[in-house]
mmCIF file with all atom_site columns, C-alpha atoms in Angstrom:
data_model
loop_
_atom_site.group_PDB
_atom_site.id
_atom_site.type_symbol
_atom_site.label_atom_id
_atom_site.label_alt_id
_atom_site.label_comp_id
_atom_site.label_asym_id
_atom_site.label_entity_id
_atom_site.label_seq_id
_atom_site.pdbx_PDB_ins_code
_atom_site.Cartn_x
_atom_site.Cartn_y
_atom_site.Cartn_z
_atom_site.occupancy
_atom_site.B_iso_or_equiv
_atom_site.pdbx_formal_charge
_atom_site.auth_seq_id
_atom_site.auth_comp_id
_atom_site.auth_asym_id
_atom_site.auth_atom_id
_atom_site.pdbx_PDB_model_num
ATOM 1   C CA . UNK A 1 1   ? -16.966 -2.986  11.985  1.00 94.00 ? 90  UNK A CA 1
ATOM 2   C CA . UNK A 1 2   ? -15.694 -0.889  8.614   1.00 97.00 ? 91  UNK A CA 1
ATOM 3   C CA . UNK A 1 3   ? -12.398 -2.143  8.410   1.00 97.00 ? 92  UNK A CA 1
ATOM 4   C CA . UNK A 1 4   ? -9.936  -0.078  5.723   1.00 98.00 ? 93  UNK A CA 1
ATOM 5   C CA . UNK A 1 5   ? -6.727  -1.954  3.656   1.00 98.00 ? 94  UNK A CA 1
ATOM 6   C CA . UNK A 1 6   ? -4.506  -0.175  2.318   1.00 98.00 ? 95  UNK A CA 1
ATOM 7   C CA . UNK A 1 7   ? -2.837  -1.813  -1.162  1.00 98.00 ? 96  UNK A CA 1
ATOM 8   C CA . UNK A 1 8   ? 0.786   -1.157  -2.201  1.00 96.00 ? 97  UNK A CA 1
ATOM 9   C CA . UNK A 1 9   ? 2.619   -2.164  1.447   1.00 96.00 ? 98  UNK A CA 1
ATOM 10  C CA . UNK A 1 10  ? -0.112  -3.775  2.664   1.00 98.00 ? 99  UNK A CA 1
ATOM 11  C CA . UNK A 1 11  ? -1.952  -6.354  0.350   1.00 98.00 ? 100 UNK A CA 1
ATOM 12  C CA . UNK A 1 12  ? 1.944   -6.563  -1.286  1.00 97.00 ? 101 UNK A CA 1
ATOM 13  C CA . UNK A 1 13  ? 5.497   -5.820  -0.399  1.00 95.00 ? 102 UNK A CA 1
ATOM 14  C CA . UNK A 1 14  ? 5.929   -2.675  -2.961  1.00 93.00 ? 103 UNK A CA 1
ATOM 15  C CA . UNK A 1 15  ? 8.993   -1.927  -0.499  1.00 92.00 ? 104 UNK A CA 1
ATOM 16  C CA . UNK A 1 16  ? 10.935  -5.148  -2.328  1.00 93.00 ? 105 UNK A CA 1
ATOM 17  C CA . UNK A 1 17  ? 9.966   -4.725  -5.456  1.00 95.00 ? 106 UNK A CA 1
ATOM 18  C CA . UNK A 1 18  ? 11.193  -1.464  -5.733  1.00 93.00 ? 107 UNK A CA 1
ATOM 19  C CA . UNK A 1 19  ? 14.939  -3.155  -4.344  1.00 93.00 ? 108 UNK A CA 1
ATOM 20  C CA . UNK A 1 20  ? 14.706  -5.403  -7.140  1.00 95.00 ? 109 UNK A CA 1
ATOM 21  C CA . UNK A 1 21  ? 13.102  -3.535  -10.123 1.00 96.00 ? 110 UNK A CA 1
ATOM 22  C CA . UNK A 1 22  ? 14.691  0.030   -9.230  1.00 95.00 ? 111 UNK A CA 1
ATOM 23  C CA . UNK A 1 23  ? 18.358  -1.221  -8.690  1.00 95.00 ? 112 UNK A CA 1
ATOM 24  C CA . UNK A 1 24  ? 18.302  -3.314  -11.849 1.00 96.00 ? 113 UNK A CA 1
ATOM 25  C CA . UNK A 1 25  ? 16.484  0.009   -13.698 1.00 97.00 ? 114 UNK A CA 1
ATOM 26  C CA . UNK A 1 26  ? 18.794  2.316   -12.815 1.00 97.00 ? 115 UNK A CA 1
ATOM 27  C CA . UNK A 1 27  ? 22.227  0.528   -13.556 1.00 96.00 ? 116 UNK A CA 1
ATOM 28  C CA . UNK A 1 28  ? 20.973  -0.303  -15.993 1.00 97.00 ? 117 UNK A CA 1
ATOM 29  C CA . UNK A 1 29  ? 20.272  3.409   -17.331 1.00 96.00 ? 118 UNK A CA 1
ATOM 30  C CA . UNK A 1 30  ? 23.505  3.774   -15.737 1.00 96.00 ? 119 UNK A CA 1
ATOM 31  C CA . UNK A 1 31  ? 21.782  6.644   -12.748 1.00 96.00 ? 120 UNK A CA 1
ATOM 32  C CA . UNK A 1 32  ? 23.640  6.506   -9.977  1.00 94.00 ? 121 UNK A CA 1
ATOM 33  C CA . UNK A 1 33  ? 22.197  6.052   -6.646  1.00 94.00 ? 122 UNK A CA 1
ATOM 34  C CA . UNK A 1 34  ? 21.373  5.168   -3.076  1.00 93.00 ? 123 UNK A CA 1
ATOM 35  C CA . UNK A 1 35  ? 19.374  3.341   -1.583  1.00 92.00 ? 124 UNK A CA 1
ATOM 36  C CA . UNK A 1 36  ? 17.830  4.271   1.178   1.00 92.00 ? 125 UNK A CA 1
ATOM 37  C CA . UNK A 1 37  ? 15.682  1.305   2.866   1.00 91.00 ? 126 UNK A CA 1
ATOM 38  C CA . UNK A 1 38  ? 13.671  3.644   5.951   1.00 92.00 ? 127 UNK A CA 1
ATOM 39  C CA . UNK A 1 39  ? 12.021  6.388   3.078   1.00 90.00 ? 128 UNK A CA 1
ATOM 40  C CA . UNK A 1 40  ? 9.176   6.035   1.504   1.00 89.00 ? 129 UNK A CA 1
ATOM 41  C CA . UNK A 1 41  ? 8.921   5.182   -1.606  1.00 75.00 ? 130 UNK A CA 1
ATOM 42  C CA . UNK A 1 42  ? 9.841   8.588   -4.026  1.00 80.00 ? 131 UNK A CA 1
ATOM 43  C CA . UNK A 1 43  ? 12.769  9.182   -5.633  1.00 85.00 ? 132 UNK A CA 1
ATOM 44  C CA . UNK A 1 44  ? 14.086  10.135  -2.047  1.00 91.00 ? 133 UNK A CA 1
ATOM 45  C CA . UNK A 1 45  ? 14.368  6.228   -1.066  1.00 91.00 ? 134 UNK A CA 1
ATOM 46  C CA . UNK A 1 46  ? 17.047  6.049   -4.513  1.00 94.00 ? 135 UNK A CA 1
ATOM 47  C CA . UNK A 1 47  ? 18.926  9.805   -3.997  1.00 94.00 ? 136 UNK A CA 1
ATOM 48  C CA . UNK A 1 48  ? 17.780  10.213  -7.362  1.00 96.00 ? 137 UNK A CA 1
ATOM 49  C CA . UNK A 1 49  ? 16.250  13.505  -9.170  1.00 95.00 ? 138 UNK A CA 1
ATOM 50  C CA . UNK A 1 50  ? 11.716  13.077  -9.852  1.00 92.00 ? 139 UNK A CA 1
ATOM 51  C CA . UNK A 1 51  ? 12.095  12.845  -13.078 1.00 94.00 ? 140 UNK A CA 1
ATOM 52  C CA . UNK A 1 52  ? 13.967  9.992   -13.012 1.00 96.00 ? 141 UNK A CA 1
ATOM 53  C CA . UNK A 1 53  ? 12.406  7.906   -10.008 1.00 94.00 ? 142 UNK A CA 1
ATOM 54  C CA . UNK A 1 54  ? 8.384   8.590   -12.706 1.00 91.00 ? 143 UNK A CA 1
ATOM 55  C CA . UNK A 1 55  ? 10.264  7.829   -15.384 1.00 94.00 ? 144 UNK A CA 1
ATOM 56  C CA . UNK A 1 56  ? 11.006  4.224   -13.454 1.00 95.00 ? 145 UNK A CA 1
ATOM 57  C CA . UNK A 1 57  ? 6.981   4.276   -12.254 1.00 92.00 ? 146 UNK A CA 1
ATOM 58  C CA . UNK A 1 58  ? 6.332   5.076   -15.646 1.00 91.00 ? 147 UNK A CA 1
ATOM 59  C CA . UNK A 1 59  ? 8.235   1.313   -16.765 1.00 94.00 ? 148 UNK A CA 1
ATOM 60  C CA . UNK A 1 60  ? 7.731   -0.693  -14.555 1.00 95.00 ? 149 UNK A CA 1
ATOM 61  C CA . UNK A 1 61  ? 4.126   0.256   -13.502 1.00 92.00 ? 150 UNK A CA 1
ATOM 62  C CA . UNK A 1 62  ? 2.136   -2.055  -15.385 1.00 92.00 ? 151 UNK A CA 1
ATOM 63  C CA . UNK A 1 63  ? 4.070   -5.192  -14.662 1.00 93.00 ? 152 UNK A CA 1
ATOM 64  C CA . UNK A 1 64  ? 4.176   -4.016  -10.762 1.00 95.00 ? 153 UNK A CA 1
ATOM 65  C CA . UNK A 1 65  ? -0.173  -3.950  -10.963 1.00 94.00 ? 154 UNK A CA 1
ATOM 66  C CA . UNK A 1 66  ? -0.551  -6.708  -13.182 1.00 95.00 ? 155 UNK A CA 1
ATOM 67  C CA . UNK A 1 67  ? 2.256   -9.350  -11.329 1.00 95.00 ? 156 UNK A CA 1
ATOM 68  C CA . UNK A 1 68  ? 3.151   -8.479  -7.566  1.00 96.00 ? 157 UNK A CA 1
ATOM 69  C CA . UNK A 1 69  ? 2.353   -11.141 -5.525  1.00 97.00 ? 158 UNK A CA 1
ATOM 70  C CA . UNK A 1 70  ? -0.209  -10.756 -3.257  1.00 98.00 ? 159 UNK A CA 1
ATOM 71  C CA . UNK A 1 71  ? 1.315   -11.225 0.554   1.00 98.00 ? 160 UNK A CA 1
ATOM 72  C CA . UNK A 1 72  ? 1.574   -14.420 2.332   1.00 98.00 ? 161 UNK A CA 1
ATOM 73  C CA . UNK A 1 73  ? -2.425  -15.356 4.245   1.00 98.00 ? 162 UNK A CA 1
ATOM 74  C CA . UNK A 1 74  ? -3.832  -12.114 3.203   1.00 98.00 ? 163 UNK A CA 1
ATOM 75  C CA . UNK A 1 75  ? -6.896  -12.870 1.373   1.00 98.00 ? 164 UNK A CA 1
ATOM 76  C CA . UNK A 1 76  ? -7.929  -15.887 3.850   1.00 98.00 ? 165 UNK A CA 1
ATOM 77  C CA . UNK A 1 77  ? -7.909  -12.866 7.038   1.00 98.00 ? 166 UNK A CA 1
ATOM 78  C CA . UNK A 1 78  ? -9.407  -10.955 4.684   1.00 98.00 ? 167 UNK A CA 1
ATOM 79  C CA . UNK A 1 79  ? -12.577 -13.258 4.040   1.00 98.00 ? 168 UNK A CA 1
ATOM 80  C CA . UNK A 1 80  ? -12.608 -14.679 7.603   1.00 96.00 ? 169 UNK A CA 1
ATOM 81  C CA . UNK A 1 81  ? -12.990 -10.815 8.810   1.00 96.00 ? 170 UNK A CA 1
ATOM 82  C CA . UNK A 1 82  ? -15.730 -10.272 5.909   1.00 96.00 ? 171 UNK A CA 1
ATOM 83  C CA . UNK A 1 83  ? -17.597 -13.646 7.848   1.00 95.00 ? 172 UNK A CA 1
ATOM 84  C CA . UNK A 1 84  ? -17.488 -12.263 10.959  1.00 94.00 ? 173 UNK A CA 1
ATOM 85  C CA . UNK A 1 85  ? -19.447 -9.109  9.328   1.00 93.00 ? 174 UNK A CA 1
ATOM 86  C CA . UNK A 1 86  ? -16.463 -6.493  9.194   1.00 96.00 ? 175 UNK A CA 1
ATOM 87  C CA . UNK A 1 87  ? -17.112 -4.277  6.271   1.00 97.00 ? 176 UNK A CA 1
ATOM 88  C CA . UNK A 1 88  ? -13.745 -4.398  4.181   1.00 98.00 ? 177 UNK A CA 1
ATOM 89  C CA . UNK A 1 89  ? -12.630 -1.519  2.470   1.00 98.00 ? 178 UNK A CA 1
ATOM 90  C CA . UNK A 1 90  ? -9.494  -1.149  -0.150  1.00 98.00 ? 179 UNK A CA 1
ATOM 91  C CA . UNK A 1 91  ? -8.022  2.312   0.582   1.00 98.00 ? 180 UNK A CA 1
ATOM 92  C CA . UNK A 1 92  ? -5.850  3.447   -1.933  1.00 96.00 ? 181 UNK A CA 1
ATOM 93  C CA . UNK A 1 93  ? -3.886  6.219   -3.942  1.00 92.00 ? 182 UNK A CA 1
ATOM 94  C CA . UNK A 1 94  ? -1.395  3.457   -6.138  1.00 88.00 ? 183 UNK A CA 1
ATOM 95  C CA . UNK A 1 95  ? 0.085   5.755   -8.881  1.00 79.00 ? 184 UNK A CA 1
ATOM 96  C CA . UNK A 1 96  ? -2.431  7.137   -11.945 1.00 75.00 ? 185 UNK A CA 1
ATOM 97  C CA . UNK A 1 97  ? -5.588  5.858   -9.847  1.00 79.00 ? 186 UNK A CA 1
ATOM 98  C CA . UNK A 1 98  ? -6.107  9.106   -9.305  1.00 77.00 ? 187 UNK A CA 1
ATOM 99  C CA . UNK A 1 99  ? -5.123  10.749  -11.784 1.00 73.00 ? 188 UNK A CA 1
ATOM 100 C CA . UNK A 1 100 ? -7.025  13.157  -13.912 1.00 74.00 ? 189 UNK A CA 1
ATOM 101 C CA . UNK A 1 101 ? -6.190  11.755  -17.538 1.00 74.00 ? 190 UNK A CA 1
ATOM 102 C CA . UNK A 1 102 ? -6.924  8.718   -19.326 1.00 78.00 ? 191 UNK A CA 1
ATOM 103 C CA . UNK A 1 103 ? -5.071  6.166   -17.446 1.00 84.00 ? 192 UNK A CA 1
ATOM 104 C CA . UNK A 1 104 ? -6.945  6.925   -14.147 1.00 85.00 ? 193 UNK A CA 1
ATOM 105 C CA . UNK A 1 105 ? -9.801  4.632   -15.696 1.00 87.00 ? 194 UNK A CA 1
ATOM 106 C CA . UNK A 1 106 ? -7.218  1.580   -16.676 1.00 89.00 ? 195 UNK A CA 1
ATOM 107 C CA . UNK A 1 107 ? -5.782  1.806   -13.605 1.00 90.00 ? 196 UNK A CA 1
ATOM 108 C CA . UNK A 1 108 ? -7.759  1.199   -11.147 1.00 92.00 ? 197 UNK A CA 1
ATOM 109 C CA . UNK A 1 109 ? -9.697  -1.546  -13.173 1.00 94.00 ? 198 UNK A CA 1
ATOM 110 C CA . UNK A 1 110 ? -6.310  -3.548  -13.177 1.00 94.00 ? 199 UNK A CA 1
ATOM 111 C CA . UNK A 1 111 ? -6.058  -2.456  -9.491  1.00 96.00 ? 200 UNK A CA 1
ATOM 112 C CA . UNK A 1 112 ? -9.875  -4.371  -9.477  1.00 97.00 ? 201 UNK A CA 1
ATOM 113 C CA . UNK A 1 113 ? -8.653  -7.227  -11.769 1.00 97.00 ? 202 UNK A CA 1
ATOM 114 C CA . UNK A 1 114 ? -6.210  -7.985  -9.108  1.00 98.00 ? 203 UNK A CA 1
ATOM 115 C CA . UNK A 1 115 ? -8.342  -8.039  -5.774  1.00 98.00 ? 204 UNK A CA 1
ATOM 116 C CA . UNK A 1 116 ? -10.141 -10.683 -7.886  1.00 98.00 ? 205 UNK A CA 1
ATOM 117 C CA . UNK A 1 117 ? -7.643  -12.402 -9.210  1.00 98.00 ? 206 UNK A CA 1
ATOM 118 C CA . UNK A 1 118 ? -5.697  -12.959 -5.487  1.00 98.00 ? 207 UNK A CA 1
ATOM 119 C CA . UNK A 1 119 ? -9.064  -13.397 -3.816  1.00 98.00 ? 208 UNK A CA 1
ATOM 120 C CA . UNK A 1 120 ? -9.252  -10.565 -1.861  1.00 98.00 ? 209 UNK A CA 1
ATOM 121 C CA . UNK A 1 121 ? -13.248 -9.811  -1.323  1.00 98.00 ? 210 UNK A CA 1
ATOM 122 C CA . UNK A 1 122 ? -14.446 -6.478  -0.477  1.00 98.00 ? 211 UNK A CA 1
ATOM 123 C CA . UNK A 1 123 ? -17.283 -4.125  0.013   1.00 98.00 ? 212 UNK A CA 1
ATOM 124 C CA . UNK A 1 124 ? -15.799 -0.918  -1.029  1.00 98.00 ? 213 UNK A CA 1
ATOM 125 C CA . UNK A 1 125 ? -12.915 0.170   -3.339  1.00 97.00 ? 214 UNK A CA 1
ATOM 126 C CA . UNK A 1 126 ? -11.675 3.849   -3.069  1.00 96.00 ? 215 UNK A CA 1
ATOM 127 C CA . UNK A 1 127 ? -9.067  6.028   -4.910  1.00 95.00 ? 216 UNK A CA 1
ATOM 128 C CA . UNK A 1 128 ? -7.460  8.707   -3.071  1.00 95.00 ? 217 UNK A CA 1
ATOM 129 C CA . UNK A 1 129 ? -4.695  10.838  -2.138  1.00 92.00 ? 218 UNK A CA 1
ATOM 130 C CA . UNK A 1 130 ? -6.519  11.268  1.081   1.00 96.00 ? 219 UNK A CA 1
ATOM 131 C CA . UNK A 1 131 ? -7.254  8.278   3.926   1.00 97.00 ? 220 UNK A CA 1
ATOM 132 C CA . UNK A 1 132 ? -7.826  10.652  6.889   1.00 97.00 ? 221 UNK A CA 1
ATOM 133 C CA . UNK A 1 133 ? -10.926 12.276  4.788   1.00 97.00 ? 222 UNK A CA 1
ATOM 134 C CA . UNK A 1 134 ? -11.617 8.799   3.430   1.00 97.00 ? 223 UNK A CA 1
ATOM 135 C CA . UNK A 1 135 ? -11.549 7.207   7.013   1.00 98.00 ? 224 UNK A CA 1
ATOM 136 C CA . UNK A 1 136 ? -13.907 9.743   8.415   1.00 97.00 ? 225 UNK A CA 1
ATOM 137 C CA . UNK A 1 137 ? -16.634 9.653   5.626   1.00 97.00 ? 226 UNK A CA 1
ATOM 138 C CA . UNK A 1 138 ? -16.901 6.499   5.374   1.00 97.00 ? 227 UNK A CA 1
ATOM 139 C CA . UNK A 1 139 ? -17.404 5.329   9.225   1.00 97.00 ? 228 UNK A CA 1
ATOM 140 C CA . UNK A 1 140 ? -13.689 3.526   9.349   1.00 97.00 ? 229 UNK A CA 1
ATOM 141 C CA . UNK A 1 141 ? -13.214 1.335   12.649  1.00 96.00 ? 230 UNK A CA 1
ATOM 142 C CA . UNK A 1 142 ? -9.279  0.543   11.412  1.00 97.00 ? 231 UNK A CA 1
ATOM 143 C CA . UNK A 1 143 ? -7.410  1.028   8.858   1.00 98.00 ? 232 UNK A CA 1
ATOM 144 C CA . UNK A 1 144 ? -4.585  -0.785  7.835   1.00 98.00 ? 233 UNK A CA 1
ATOM 145 C CA . UNK A 1 145 ? -1.533  1.443   6.568   1.00 98.00 ? 234 UNK A CA 1
ATOM 146 C CA . UNK A 1 146 ? 2.330   1.408   5.798   1.00 98.00 ? 235 UNK A CA 1
ATOM 147 C CA . UNK A 1 147 ? 2.566   4.982   4.753   1.00 97.00 ? 236 UNK A CA 1
ATOM 148 C CA . UNK A 1 148 ? 4.662   7.152   7.406   1.00 97.00 ? 237 UNK A CA 1
ATOM 149 C CA . UNK A 1 149 ? 2.221   9.776   6.690   1.00 96.00 ? 238 UNK A CA 1
ATOM 150 C CA . UNK A 1 150 ? -0.962  8.295   6.890   1.00 97.00 ? 239 UNK A CA 1
ATOM 151 C CA . UNK A 1 151 ? -0.767  6.232   9.685   1.00 98.00 ? 240 UNK A CA 1
ATOM 152 C CA . UNK A 1 152 ? 1.075   9.834   11.579  1.00 97.00 ? 241 UNK A CA 1
ATOM 153 C CA . UNK A 1 153 ? -2.690  11.328  10.135  1.00 97.00 ? 242 UNK A CA 1
ATOM 154 C CA . UNK A 1 154 ? -5.348  8.312   10.172  1.00 98.00 ? 243 UNK A CA 1
ATOM 155 C CA . UNK A 1 155 ? -4.365  7.189   13.764  1.00 97.00 ? 244 UNK A CA 1
ATOM 156 C CA . UNK A 1 156 ? -5.103  10.928  15.626  1.00 97.00 ? 245 UNK A CA 1
ATOM 157 C CA . UNK A 1 157 ? -8.889  10.125  15.060  1.00 95.00 ? 246 UNK A CA 1
ATOM 158 C CA . UNK A 1 158 ? -8.610  6.330   15.203  1.00 96.00 ? 247 UNK A CA 1
ATOM 159 C CA . UNK A 1 159 ? -6.366  2.822   15.506  1.00 96.00 ? 248 UNK A CA 1
ATOM 160 C CA . UNK A 1 160 ? -4.489  2.168   12.819  1.00 97.00 ? 249 UNK A CA 1
ATOM 161 C CA . UNK A 1 161 ? -2.876  -1.204  12.160  1.00 97.00 ? 250 UNK A CA 1
ATOM 162 C CA . UNK A 1 162 ? 0.384   -0.267  10.847  1.00 98.00 ? 251 UNK A CA 1
ATOM 163 C CA . UNK A 1 163 ? 2.091   -2.407  8.686   1.00 98.00 ? 252 UNK A CA 1
ATOM 164 C CA . UNK A 1 164 ? 6.212   -1.954  9.775   1.00 97.00 ? 253 UNK A CA 1
ATOM 165 C CA . UNK A 1 165 ? 8.647   -1.360  7.312   1.00 96.00 ? 254 UNK A CA 1
ATOM 166 C CA . UNK A 1 166 ? 11.654  -0.252  7.531   1.00 95.00 ? 255 UNK A CA 1
ATOM 167 C CA . UNK A 1 167 ? 10.685  3.025   5.785   1.00 96.00 ? 256 UNK A CA 1
ATOM 168 C CA . UNK A 1 168 ? 7.171   3.278   9.062   1.00 97.00 ? 257 UNK A CA 1
ATOM 169 C CA . UNK A 1 169 ? 9.071   1.704   12.577  1.00 95.00 ? 258 UNK A CA 1
ATOM 170 C CA . UNK A 1 170 ? 10.416  5.350   14.299  1.00 95.00 ? 259 UNK A CA 1
ATOM 171 C CA . UNK A 1 171 ? 6.457   5.425   14.736  1.00 96.00 ? 260 UNK A CA 1
ATOM 172 C CA . UNK A 1 172 ? 4.323   4.580   17.822  1.00 94.00 ? 261 UNK A CA 1
ATOM 173 C CA . UNK A 1 173 ? 2.216   5.731   19.777  1.00 94.00 ? 262 UNK A CA 1
ATOM 174 C CA . UNK A 1 174 ? -1.979  4.871   21.757  1.00 94.00 ? 263 UNK A CA 1
ATOM 175 C CA . UNK A 1 175 ? -3.334  4.204   18.197  1.00 96.00 ? 264 UNK A CA 1
ATOM 176 C CA . UNK A 1 176 ? -0.257  2.378   16.397  1.00 97.00 ? 265 UNK A CA 1
ATOM 177 C CA . UNK A 1 177 ? -0.715  -0.628  16.851  1.00 97.00 ? 266 UNK A CA 1
ATOM 178 C CA . UNK A 1 178 ? 2.537   -2.613  14.676  1.00 97.00 ? 267 UNK A CA 1
ATOM 179 C CA . UNK A 1 179 ? 2.069   -5.604  12.503  1.00 97.00 ? 268 UNK A CA 1
ATOM 180 C CA . UNK A 1 180 ? 4.502   -7.775  10.986  1.00 97.00 ? 269 UNK A CA 1
ATOM 181 C CA . UNK A 1 181 ? 2.917   -10.082 8.852   1.00 98.00 ? 270 UNK A CA 1
ATOM 182 C CA . UNK A 1 182 ? -1.728  -11.094 8.440   1.00 98.00 ? 271 UNK A CA 1
ATOM 183 C CA . UNK A 1 183 ? -1.944  -13.667 10.714  1.00 97.00 ? 272 UNK A CA 1
ATOM 184 C CA . UNK A 1 184 ? -0.495  -10.623 13.847  1.00 96.00 ? 273 UNK A CA 1
ATOM 185 C CA . UNK A 1 185 ? -3.191  -8.440  11.412  1.00 97.00 ? 274 UNK A CA 1
ATOM 186 C CA . UNK A 1 186 ? -5.715  -10.592 11.969  1.00 96.00 ? 275 UNK A CA 1
ATOM 187 C CA . UNK A 1 187 ? -5.282  -11.396 16.019  1.00 94.00 ? 276 UNK A CA 1
ATOM 188 C CA . UNK A 1 188 ? -5.246  -7.942  15.842  1.00 91.00 ? 277 UNK A CA 1
ATOM 189 C CA . UNK A 1 189 ? -7.850  -6.716  14.353  1.00 88.00 ? 278 UNK A CA 1
ATOM 190 C CA . UNK A 1 190 ? -10.167 -9.590  16.368  1.00 84.00 ? 279 UNK A CA 1
ATOM 191 C CA . UNK A 1 191 ? -9.209  -7.612  19.424  1.00 81.00 ? 280 UNK A CA 1
ATOM 192 C CA . UNK A 1 192 ? -11.527 -4.857  18.123  1.00 74.00 ? 281 UNK A CA 1
ATOM 193 C CA . UNK A 1 193 ? -14.608 -7.383  17.691  1.00 67.00 ? 282 UNK A CA 1
ATOM 194 C CA . UNK A 1 194 ? -15.059 -8.267  21.381  1.00 59.00 ? 283 UNK A CA 1
#
């Protein structure tokens, strides 16, 4: 089985990083904000301008990319899935990794180093904004994802294990399987192997 795995929000707790770091950043810059945990990460999450949001990430992307903790049991579960002859493909649209500029290669290498540092085994890694096309092209059988737009689009083609967040809890469909942690993901993914 080919298993697609997102990074941000799935392997990492991006939402809590954003809440902690962005609230500090906007307070220090004296930028008024209002937090909305039920909106996927963008300037709308804090009701700030797109420019203010980009400046926040410019200042914090390296800290996030190099030092964010991996979710508990994620590496162990992926290792177990890999040992069961599943192909693990990381599919990510991490900030800067898909841009056509001088930061792309640097950021892609930082992502690979983070995966290695956290013992995440994988067969391939794809940096793309178009995860639907990537899932089709790579013949992904199940995708583990958190972004609402991706979950909805991908679930029209294949099953999606939705890593639960306030911003995606309104989603439900026969192809959307909600999970709250990596042990539960293993349990649900194992059902596809039978």
